[in-house]
Coordinates of C-alpha atoms and ligand atoms in Angstrom, one line a residue:
X1 CA 5.5 -4.5 64.0
X2 CA 8.2 -4.4 61.3
X3 CA 7.3 -5.0 57.8
X4 CA 9.6 -7.7 56.4
X5 CA 9.0 -6.7 52.8
X6 CA 9.8 -3.0 52.8
X7 CA 12.8 -3.6 55.1
X8 CA 14.7 -5.5 52.4
X9 CA 17.1 -3.5 50.4
X10 CA 19.5 -6.1 49.0
X11 CA 18.2 -5.8 45.4
X12 CA 20.6 -5.9 42.5
X13 CA 19.6 -3.9 39.4
X14 CA 19.4 -5.9 36.2
X15 CA 22.3 -4.8 34.2
X16 CA 21.1 -6.7 31.1
X17 CA 18.0 -4.6 30.8
X18 CA 18.8 -3.5 27.2
X19 CA 19.2 -7.2 26.1
X20 CA 16.5 -7.8 23.4
X21 CA 16.3 -11.4 24.5
X22 CA 15.9 -10.8 28.2
X23 CA 12.5 -12.6 28.2
X24 CA 13.7 -15.9 26.7
X25 CA 14.7 -17.3 30.1
X26 CA 13.0 -14.8 32.4
X27 CA 11.1 -15.6 35.5
X28 CA 7.9 -13.6 35.4
X29 CA 5.7 -13.0 38.4
X30 CA 2.0 -12.6 37.8
X31 CA 0.3 -9.9 39.9
X32 CA -3.4 -10.1 40.1
X33 CA -3.9 -6.5 41.1
X34 CA -7.2 -6.7 43.0
X35 CA -5.6 -9.3 45.3
X36 CA -2.0 -8.2 45.8
X37 CA -2.0 -5.2 48.1
X38 CA -4.5 -2.5 49.0
X39 CA -2.9 0.9 49.7
X40 CA -6.2 3.0 50.1
X41 CA -8.0 0.6 52.3
X42 CA -11.1 0.0 50.2
X43 CA -10.7 -3.8 50.3
X44 CA -9.6 -3.9 46.6
X45 CA -5.9 -4.1 45.7
X46 CA -4.5 -1.2 43.8
X47 CA -1.5 0.1 41.9
X48 CA -0.1 2.1 44.8
X49 CA -0.3 -1.1 46.8
X50 CA 1.7 -2.9 44.2
X51 CA 4.4 -0.2 44.0
X52 CA 4.9 -0.3 47.8
X53 CA 5.4 -4.0 47.6
X54 CA 7.7 -4.1 44.7
X55 CA 10.7 -4.7 47.0
X56 CA 9.1 -8.1 47.6
X57 CA 9.5 -9.0 43.9
X58 CA 13.1 -7.6 43.7
X59 CA 14.1 -9.5 46.8
X60 CA 12.5 -12.7 45.4
X61 CA 14.7 -12.4 42.4
X62 CA 12.2 -12.5 39.5
X63 CA 13.0 -10.6 36.3
X64 CA 9.6 -9.2 35.5
X65 CA 6.0 -8.7 36.7
X66 CA 3.0 -9.3 34.6
X67 CA 0.0 -7.2 35.7
X68 CA -3.4 -8.7 35.1
X69 CA -5.9 -6.0 33.9
X70 CA -6.1 -2.8 35.9
X71 CA -8.1 -0.9 33.3
X72 CA -11.5 0.7 33.9
X73 CA -13.9 -2.2 34.3
X74 CA -17.0 -3.0 36.2
X75 CA -15.2 -6.3 37.2
X76 CA -17.8 -8.5 35.6
X77 CA -14.9 -10.9 34.9
X78 CA -12.2 -9.7 37.3
X79 CA -11.1 -6.9 35.0
X80 CA -11.0 -9.0 31.8
X81 CA -14.0 -6.9 30.8
X82 CA -12.2 -3.7 29.7
X83 CA -14.1 -0.5 29.3
X84 CA -11.1 1.6 28.3
X85 CA -7.9 0.1 27.1
X86 CA -5.8 3.2 27.7
X87 CA -6.6 4.2 31.2
X88 CA -6.5 2.9 34.8
X89 CA -9.6 2.0 36.8
X90 CA -10.1 4.8 39.3
X91 CA -10.5 2.3 42.1
X92 CA -7.0 1.0 41.3
X93 CA -5.3 4.4 40.7
X94 CA -4.5 6.6 37.8
X95 CA -2.1 6.7 34.8
X96 CA 0.3 8.7 37.1
X97 CA 0.2 5.8 39.5
X98 CA 0.9 3.4 36.7
X99 CA 3.9 5.6 35.6
X100 CA 5.2 5.6 39.2
X101 CA 4.8 1.8 39.4
X102 CA 6.7 1.3 36.1
X103 CA 9.4 3.7 37.2
X104 CA 10.0 2.0 40.5
X105 CA 9.9 -1.4 38.9
X106 CA 12.5 -0.4 36.4
X107 CA 14.6 1.2 39.2
X108 CA 14.6 -2.2 40.8
X109 CA 15.6 -4.0 37.6
X110 CA 12.2 -5.5 37.1
X111 CA 10.4 -5.5 33.6
X112 CA 6.8 -4.7 33.4
X113 CA 4.3 -6.7 31.3
X114 CA 0.7 -5.7 30.9
X115 CA -2.3 -7.7 29.9
X116 CA -4.0 -7.0 26.5
X117 CA -7.6 -8.2 26.1
X118 CA -8.3 -8.0 22.4
X119 CA -11.0 -10.7 21.9
X120 CA -13.8 -8.7 23.7
X121 CA -14.4 -5.4 25.4
X122 CA -16.7 -4.7 28.3
X123 CA -20.3 -3.9 27.4
X124 CA -19.6 -0.6 29.0
X125 CA -17.0 0.3 26.4
X126 CA -17.9 3.4 24.4
X127 CA -17.9 1.3 21.2
X128 CA -20.5 -1.2 22.5
X129 CA -22.7 1.6 23.9
X130 CA -22.5 3.2 20.4
X131 CA -23.3 -0.1 18.8
X132 CA -26.5 -0.5 20.9
X133 CA -27.6 3.0 20.2
X134 CA -26.9 2.8 16.4
X135 CA -29.0 -0.1 15.4
X136 CA -28.8 -3.0 13.1
X137 CA -26.5 -2.7 10.0
X138 CA -24.6 0.3 11.4
X139 CA -20.8 0.7 11.2
X140 CA -20.8 0.8 15.1
X141 CA -22.4 -2.7 15.2
X142 CA -19.8 -4.0 12.7
X143 CA -17.1 -3.6 15.3
X144 CA -18.8 -6.4 17.1
X145 CA -20.6 -9.6 16.0
X146 CA -24.3 -8.8 15.8
X147 CA -26.7 -11.0 13.9
X148 CA -30.4 -11.6 13.6
X149 CA -31.8 -14.6 15.4
X150 CA -33.4 -17.7 14.0
X151 CA -37.0 -18.8 14.5
X152 CA -40.1 -17.1 13.2
X153 CA -39.5 -13.9 15.2
X154 CA -35.7 -14.1 15.5
X155 CA -36.3 -15.4 19.0
X156 CA -33.6 -18.1 18.8
X157 CA -29.8 -17.5 18.9
X158 CA -28.1 -17.3 15.5
X159 CA -26.1 -20.5 16.3
X160 CA -25.6 -23.2 18.9
X161 CA -22.2 -21.8 20.0
X162 CA -21.7 -22.0 23.7
X163 CA -20.0 -19.5 26.0
X164 CA -16.8 -20.7 27.9
X165 CA -18.6 -19.7 31.1
X166 CA -21.7 -21.7 30.3
X167 CA -24.9 -21.2 28.3
X168 CA -25.4 -19.7 24.8
X169 CA -22.7 -17.5 23.5
X170 CA -25.4 -15.1 22.2
X171 CA -27.3 -12.4 24.0
X172 CA -30.3 -10.6 22.6
X173 CA -30.6 -6.8 22.7
X174 CA -33.9 -4.8 22.9
X175 CA -34.2 -4.3 19.1
X176 CA -34.2 -8.0 18.6
X177 CA -30.6 -8.6 17.3
X178 CA -28.1 -10.9 19.1
X179 CA -24.4 -10.3 19.8
X180 CA -21.7 -12.8 20.3
X181 CA -19.9 -13.2 23.7
X182 CA -17.6 -16.2 24.0
X183 CA -17.3 -15.3 27.7
X184 CA -19.7 -13.4 29.9
X185 CA -22.6 -11.4 28.4
X186 CA -20.8 -8.3 29.7
X187 CA -17.9 -9.2 27.3
X188 CA -19.1 -8.7 23.7
X189 CA -16.7 -10.2 21.2
X190 CA -14.9 -7.8 18.8
X191 CA -15.0 -8.3 15.1
X192 CA -11.4 -8.6 14.0
X193 CA -12.3 -8.4 10.3
X194 CA -13.1 -4.7 11.0
X195 CA -10.2 -2.4 10.2
X196 CA -11.1 0.1 12.9
X197 CA -10.7 -2.6 15.6
X198 CA -7.3 -3.5 14.3
X199 CA -6.2 0.1 14.1
X200 CA -7.4 0.7 17.7
X201 CA -5.3 -2.1 19.1
X202 CA -2.2 -0.9 17.3
X203 CA -2.8 2.4 19.1
X204 CA -3.1 0.6 22.4
X205 CA 0.1 -1.4 21.8
X206 CA 1.9 1.9 21.1
X207 CA 0.3 3.7 24.0
X208 CA 1.7 1.3 26.6
X209 CA 5.0 0.7 24.8
X210 CA 5.5 4.5 24.8
X211 CA 4.8 4.5 28.5
X212 CA 7.7 2.1 28.9
X213 CA 6.1 -1.3 29.3
X214 CA 8.4 -4.1 28.3
X215 CA 5.8 -6.6 27.0
X216 CA 2.2 -7.8 26.7
X217 CA 0.4 -10.9 27.7
X218 CA -2.3 -11.5 25.1
X219 CA -5.6 -12.8 26.4
X220 CA -7.5 -15.5 24.5
X221 CA -5.0 -15.1 21.7
X222 CA -6.4 -18.0 19.7
X223 CA -10.0 -16.6 19.4
X224 CA -9.6 -13.3 17.5
X225 CA -10.1 -14.6 14.0
X226 CA -13.6 -16.1 13.4
X227 CA -15.4 -17.6 10.5
X228 CA -18.3 -15.2 10.2
X229 CA -19.2 -16.0 6.6
X230 CA -23.0 -16.5 6.1
X231 CA -24.7 -18.6 7.0
X232 CA -23.0 -19.1 10.4
X233 CA -22.4 -22.7 11.0
X234 CA -23.8 -24.6 13.9
X235 CA -21.4 -26.9 15.7
X236 CA -23.8 -29.7 16.4
X237 CA -23.0 -30.3 20.1
X238 CA -22.4 -28.0 23.0
X239 CA -19.0 -29.6 23.8
X240 CA -17.7 -28.7 20.4
X241 CA -17.5 -25.0 21.4
X242 CA -14.7 -25.9 23.8
X243 CA -11.0 -25.6 23.0
X244 CA -10.8 -29.2 24.2
X245 CA -12.7 -30.2 21.1
X246 CA -10.2 -28.7 18.7
X247 CA -8.9 -32.2 17.8
X248 CA -12.3 -33.0 16.3
X249 CA -11.7 -30.4 13.5
X250 CA -9.1 -30.3 10.8
X251 CA -6.4 -27.9 12.0
X252 CA -7.5 -24.2 11.6
X253 CA -11.1 -24.9 10.7
X254 CA -13.0 -24.4 14.0
X255 CA -15.3 -21.4 13.5
X256 CA -13.7 -19.4 16.3
X257 CA -10.7 -21.1 17.8
X258 CA -7.2 -21.3 16.4
X259 CA -8.0 -20.3 12.9
X260 CA -5.1 -19.8 10.5
X261 CA -6.0 -16.2 9.8
X262 CA -5.3 -15.2 13.4
X263 CA -1.6 -15.3 12.8
X264 CA -1.7 -12.3 10.4
X265 CA -2.8 -10.2 13.4
X266 CA 0.3 -11.1 15.4
X267 CA 2.6 -10.6 12.4
X268 CA 1.2 -7.1 12.2
X269 CA 1.7 -6.5 15.9
X270 CA 5.3 -7.8 15.8
X271 CA 6.2 -5.0 13.5
X272 CA 5.0 -2.5 16.1
X273 CA 6.7 -4.4 19.0
X274 CA 10.0 -4.5 17.1
X275 CA 9.9 -0.8 16.4
X276 CA 10.9 -0.2 20.1
X277 CA 14.3 -0.6 21.7
X278 CA 14.6 -3.1 23.1
X279 CA 11.7 -4.8 21.2
X280 CA 8.6 -5.4 23.4
X281 CA 8.0 -9.1 24.2
X282 CA 4.6 -10.8 24.0
X283 CA 3.2 -14.1 25.3
X284 CA 0.1 -15.7 24.0
X285 CA -2.6 -17.1 26.2
X286 CA -3.8 -19.8 23.8
X287 CA -5.4 -22.9 25.0
X288 CA -4.3 -24.9 22.0
X289 CA -2.3 -28.1 22.1
X290 CA 1.3 -28.9 20.9
X291 CA 2.8 -27.6 17.7
X292 CA -0.3 -25.5 16.9
X293 CA 0.3 -23.5 20.0
X294 CA 3.9 -22.8 19.3
X295 CA 2.9 -21.1 16.0
X296 CA 1.8 -18.2 18.1
X297 CA 5.3 -18.1 19.5
X298 CA 7.1 -17.8 16.2
X299 CA 9.7 -14.9 16.2
X300 CA 7.7 -12.9 13.7
X301 CA 4.6 -13.2 15.9
X302 CA 4.4 -13.1 19.7
X303 CA 7.6 -14.9 20.7
X304 CA 6.1 -17.0 23.5
X305 CA 2.9 -18.9 24.3
X306 CA 1.9 -20.3 27.7
X307 CA 2.4 -24.0 27.9
X308 CA -0.7 -25.3 29.5
X309 CA 0.1 -28.9 28.8
X310 CA 2.7 -28.6 31.5
X311 CA 0.2 -27.1 33.9
X312 CA -2.3 -29.9 33.1
X313 CA 0.2 -32.8 33.5
X314 CA -0.3 -34.9 36.5
X315 CA 2.4 -35.6 39.2
X316 CA 3.8 -38.4 37.1
X317 CA 7.4 -38.8 35.9
X318 CA 6.5 -40.4 32.5
X319 CA 3.9 -37.8 31.7
X320 CA 6.0 -34.9 32.7
X321 CA 9.0 -36.1 30.8
X322 CA 6.9 -36.5 27.7
X323 CA 5.4 -33.0 28.0
X324 CA 8.8 -31.4 28.7
X325 CA 10.5 -33.2 25.7
X326 CA 7.6 -32.3 23.4
X327 CA 7.4 -28.7 24.6
X328 CA 11.1 -28.1 24.1
X329 CA 11.0 -29.7 20.7
X330 CA 8.1 -27.7 19.4
X331 CA 9.5 -24.5 20.9
X332 CA 12.9 -25.2 19.2
X333 CA 11.2 -25.9 15.9
X334 CA 9.2 -22.6 16.1
X335 CA 12.4 -20.7 17.0
X336 CA 10.6 -19.7 20.3
X337 CA 11.7 -20.1 23.9
X338 CA 9.7 -22.6 26.0
X339 CA 7.4 -21.5 28.9
X340 CA 6.4 -23.2 32.1
X341 CA 3.6 -22.4 34.4
X342 CA 2.1 -24.2 37.3
X343 CA -0.5 -21.8 38.6
X344 CA -2.4 -18.7 37.5
X345 CA -5.6 -16.9 38.3
X346 CA -7.7 -19.3 36.4
X347 CA -6.8 -22.7 37.9
X348 CA -6.7 -24.5 41.2
X349 CA -3.4 -23.5 43.0
X350 CA -0.9 -26.3 42.4
X351 CA -0.1 -26.9 46.1
X352 CA -3.6 -28.3 46.2
X353 CA -4.0 -29.5 42.6
X354 CA -0.9 -31.8 42.6
X355 CA -2.5 -33.8 45.5
X356 CA -5.7 -34.5 43.7
X357 CA -5.9 -38.1 42.4
X358 CA -5.7 -38.3 38.6
X359 CA -9.1 -37.8 37.0
X360 CA -10.5 -35.7 39.9
X361 CA -13.1 -33.3 38.8
X362 CA -11.8 -30.0 40.1
X363 CA -15.2 -28.4 40.2
X364 CA -16.7 -31.4 42.3
X365 CA -13.7 -31.0 44.7
X366 CA -14.3 -27.2 45.0
X367 CA -18.1 -27.8 45.5
X368 CA -17.2 -30.2 48.4
X369 CA -15.3 -27.4 50.0
X370 CA -12.1 -29.2 49.4
X371 CA -13.2 -32.2 51.4
X372 CA -13.8 -34.9 48.8
X373 CA -11.1 -35.9 48.6
X374 CA -9.4 -34.3 51.7
X375 CA -6.0 -32.8 50.7
X376 CA -3.1 -33.0 53.0
X377 CA -1.8 -29.4 52.8
X378 CA 1.7 -30.2 54.1
X379 CA 2.1 -32.9 51.6
X380 CA 0.8 -30.7 48.9
X381 CA 3.3 -28.1 49.8
X382 CA 6.1 -30.7 49.7
X383 CA 5.1 -31.6 46.1
X384 CA 4.7 -28.0 45.1
X385 CA 8.3 -27.2 46.3
X386 CA 9.6 -30.1 44.3
X387 CA 7.6 -29.0 41.3
X388 CA 9.0 -25.5 41.6
X389 CA 12.6 -26.6 41.6
X390 CA 11.9 -28.8 38.6
X391 CA 10.2 -26.0 36.7
X392 CA 12.9 -23.4 37.5
X393 CA 15.6 -25.8 36.2
X394 CA 13.9 -26.1 32.8
X395 CA 15.2 -24.1 29.8
X396 CA 12.9 -21.2 28.9
X397 CA 10.7 -18.8 31.0
X398 CA 8.8 -19.6 34.1
X399 CA 5.6 -17.8 35.0
X400 CA 5.0 -17.7 38.8
X401 CA 1.6 -16.7 40.2
X402 CA 1.5 -14.4 43.2
X403 CA 1.3 -16.4 46.4
X404 CA 2.9 -19.5 45.1
X405 CA 6.2 -18.3 46.6
X406 CA 4.4 -18.5 49.9
X407 CA 3.1 -22.0 49.2
X408 CA -0.5 -20.8 49.3
X409 CA -3.1 -23.6 48.9
X410 CA -6.4 -23.2 47.0
X411 CA -9.1 -21.7 49.3
X412 CA -11.5 -24.4 48.4
X413 CA -14.2 -23.7 51.0
X414 CA -15.2 -20.2 50.1
X415 CA -18.9 -19.9 51.0
X416 CA -20.9 -19.6 47.9
X417 CA -22.4 -16.2 49.1
X418 CA -19.0 -14.5 48.5
X419 CA -18.3 -15.9 45.1
X420 CA -17.5 -13.2 42.4
X421 CA -16.5 -15.2 39.4
X422 CA -19.2 -14.9 36.7
X423 CA -18.8 -18.7 36.1
X424 CA -20.9 -19.4 39.2
X425 CA -24.0 -17.5 38.2
X426 CA -23.6 -18.2 34.4
X427 CA -23.6 -21.9 34.9
X428 CA -26.7 -21.7 37.1
X429 CA -24.6 -22.3 40.2
X430 CA -23.1 -25.5 38.9
X431 CA -19.4 -24.5 38.5
X432 CA -17.9 -22.8 41.5
X433 CA -15.3 -20.9 39.5
X434 CA -11.9 -19.5 40.1
X435 CA -12.2 -17.3 43.3
X436 CA -10.3 -19.8 45.4
X437 CA -7.0 -18.9 43.8
X438 CA -7.7 -15.2 43.9
X439 CA -8.0 -14.6 47.6
X440 CA -5.9 -11.6 48.6
X441 CA -2.3 -12.2 49.8
X442 CA -1.2 -12.4 53.4
X443 CA 1.7 -10.1 54.2
X444 CA 1.7 -10.0 57.9
X445 CA 0.7 -12.6 60.5
X446 CA -1.8 -10.3 62.2
X447 CA -3.8 -7.2 61.5
X448 CA -6.8 -6.6 59.2
X449 CA -6.6 -8.8 56.2
X450 CA -3.1 -9.9 57.2
X451 CA -1.4 -6.8 55.9
X452 CA -3.2 -6.8 52.5
X453 CA -4.8 -3.5 53.4
X454 CA -6.3 -1.4 56.2
X455 CA -9.7 -2.8 55.8
X456 CA -11.0 -6.3 55.0
X457 CA -10.2 -8.1 51.7
X458 CA -12.7 -8.5 48.9
X459 CA -12.6 -12.2 49.3
X460 CA -12.3 -13.7 52.9
X461 CA -8.9 -15.1 53.8
X462 CA -8.9 -18.2 56.0
X463 CA -7.2 -18.0 59.4
X464 CA -4.5 -20.4 58.1
X465 CA -3.2 -17.5 55.9
X466 CA -1.4 -16.1 58.9
X467 CA 1.1 -19.0 58.8
X468 CA 1.7 -18.4 55.1
X469 CA 2.3 -14.6 55.5
X470 CA 5.5 -13.1 54.1
X471 CA 6.2 -12.0 57.7
X472 CA 6.0 -15.6 58.9
X473 CA 8.5 -16.8 56.3
X474 CA 10.9 -14.0 55.8
X475 CA 14.4 -15.1 56.9
X476 CA 13.1 -18.5 58.1
X477 CA 15.3 -21.1 56.7
X478 CA 13.5 -23.7 54.7
X479 CA 10.3 -21.6 54.3
X480 CA 8.7 -21.7 50.8
X481 CA 9.6 -18.0 50.4
X482 CA 13.3 -18.6 51.2
X483 CA 13.4 -21.6 48.9
X484 CA 12.1 -19.4 46.0
X485 CA 14.7 -16.7 46.9
X486 CA 17.6 -19.2 47.0
X487 CA 16.4 -21.0 43.8
X488 CA 16.1 -17.8 41.8
X489 CA 19.4 -16.5 43.0
X490 CA 21.1 -19.8 42.0
X491 CA 19.2 -20.0 38.7
X492 CA 20.6 -16.6 37.6
X493 CA 24.1 -17.9 38.1
X494 CA 23.6 -21.2 36.5
X495 CA 21.5 -20.2 33.5
X496 CA 23.2 -21.1 30.2
X497 CA 21.9 -22.5 26.9
X498 CA 18.3 -23.5 26.2
X499 CA 18.5 -27.3 26.1
X500 CA 18.8 -30.2 28.4
X501 CA 20.0 -33.8 28.3
X502 CA 18.1 -36.6 30.1
X503 CA 20.1 -39.1 32.1
X504 CA 20.0 -42.6 30.6
X505 CA 19.7 -44.9 33.5
X506 CA 17.0 -43.3 35.6
X507 CA 15.0 -45.4 38.1
X508 CA 11.2 -45.5 37.4
X509 CA 9.4 -42.4 38.7
X510 CA 12.5 -40.2 38.6
X511 CA 13.3 -37.3 36.4
X512 CA 16.9 -36.5 35.9
X513 CA 18.4 -34.1 33.5
X514 CA 21.5 -31.9 33.0
X515 CA 21.2 -28.3 31.7
X516 CA 24.9 -28.2 31.2
X517 CA 27.9 -29.5 33.0
X518 CA 27.3 -27.4 36.0
X519 CA 23.7 -27.9 36.7
X520 CA 21.7 -31.2 37.1
X521 CA 18.2 -31.5 38.4
X522 CA 16.8 -34.7 39.8
X523 CA 13.1 -35.1 40.9
X524 CA 11.8 -38.1 42.7
X525 CA 8.1 -38.7 42.0
X526 CA 8.3 -42.3 43.1
X527 CA 7.3 -43.7 46.5
X528 CA 10.8 -44.7 47.6
X529 CA 13.9 -42.8 48.3
X530 CA 16.5 -43.0 45.6
X531 CA 20.3 -42.5 45.4
X532 CA 21.5 -39.2 44.2
X533 CA 24.1 -39.0 41.4
X534 CA 27.6 -37.8 42.4
X535 CA 28.2 -34.1 42.7
X536 CA 27.7 -31.2 45.1
X537 CA 24.1 -30.7 46.3
X538 CA 23.3 -27.1 45.6
X539 CA 19.7 -27.0 46.8
X540 CA 16.9 -29.5 47.7
X541 CA 13.2 -28.9 48.1
X542 CA 13.1 -31.0 51.2
X543 CA 15.9 -32.4 53.4
X544 CA 17.8 -35.5 52.1
X545 CA 17.2 -38.6 54.2
X546 CA 20.4 -40.7 54.8
X547 CA 22.0 -39.0 51.9
X548 CA 19.2 -40.2 49.6
X549 CA 16.5 -38.2 47.7
X550 CA 13.1 -38.9 49.4
X551 CA 9.8 -39.1 47.5
X552 CA 8.3 -35.8 46.2
X553 CA 11.7 -34.0 46.4
X554 CA 13.9 -32.2 43.9
X555 CA 17.6 -31.7 44.2
X556 CA 19.9 -29.4 42.1
X557 CA 23.4 -30.8 41.8
X558 CA 26.6 -29.3 40.3
Ligands
NOJ601 C1 -8.4 -15.7 30.1 C2 -8.2 -15.0 31.5 O1 -7.1 -15.5 32.0 C3 -9.5 -15.2 32.2 O2 -9.3 -14.8 33.5 C4 -10.6 -14.5 31.6 O3 -11.8 -14.9 32.2 C5 -10.8 -15.0 30.1 N1 -9.5 -15.0 29.4 C6 -11.6 -14.0 29.4 O4 -11.0 -12.8 29.2

């Protein structure tokens, strides 16, 4: 059996690699290392597996890859529980393997972005172990957020703050104190008012920048600064612990999200990132709405912030147009470049999500095994293809999640016995969690774990994955993979400027904009076919019908 991925050699080195602004309109491919490719056959993806498959990314035509965490971790939260920020998990490889990966990526013209997780460490981190051993009031405890409990014997948590994953955000330790964990109990929050914490992350930024990484994705960027002044404040209701509740607070006053002081940290980091040539880029993961989010993307801070409003928008022309316009405006005002993302390792894959009726509770849908409502996979794929061409035509950077180039749907029917996401247990088995978008990739149509590795995969792949495999799509005209390849090739040629102009006379349900004279994008989200504007049709997400643009289709026109 030939391997379609490693056979491809038609890659063009990126000659603009010294351009300090390379990231402003880059297409970045997110690799979730555990699920990408498994070279040593232990069922878990690894760095050597990624290196072997880098040709896939080069042939796809992306500019960069972002690696979700590969650091030593007990995987209590898929690696976002980091035990050592400056090493590689032995199950995933070694620092030498990382260097080999980065060298090969650079040889192929691909930039490398790593994930930085500064809000919390793993409870296995040496600092947390020291904090437990050192006792109340010690300098080691001050690196985290330890407090005495309330109640006669300190038996109640210090505040009513809730964890994102469910339940109290406080965990008691044997000597009676409590520590804060906004995520899983295995992820104690760091105290960013502690100078040693700040200094250590500067060292980590330099460590990876010195190894040649081109940028950083910053996890939970909006939570580092916290109001820890005594007495700690209760929020009053469990839902007020969520980012969704930020609008209930005057801007910058929530006790742990999006506080104004957080920006000092990024201004400090920017000095370090700018001391490299070319400067290292950074992108904030900040679940904060609108103009407040773009503050993280100011040029003297991180430069970019993920645009989750775009991801959360429904398949609706008016809503999308509003989000696109607002996003471009606020990015422009902040001096940042806009970002667009449809899928990542935390959300239902968009091939499935875009088919769910507005207002569907994703969790209820996952608990139904993807049956209530039933999702038509081929229709979902049609929408996803249209959404992709729309996204790739927008000014700014697009972040693509591994497997979306294959059109992978969410694996909604994972049996609960195999679930690994801490959300499942921490919510008392109420929320099914994010495993359905983390199922290992299919590379070949047959073989153990469809070419993912020599053994099985750490999450079971459904039999339908065979038809989505790279091998099934490589060279097949009209396949999702070939659509991405063609679109990315064309995009490189057409890219110019960072603005767009909407057409005036658009029929309802249609998005129509021009990037510049040579590139127009029309998406039909209505139920009826529409006439296309004059011009040469460069690419469509589905065939035209009688020369018209059918529903759920995008066309690029010159
Ligand atoms: C955001 C990451 O994307 C997610 O996977 C993780 O669980 C949380 N941050 C906590 O680190």
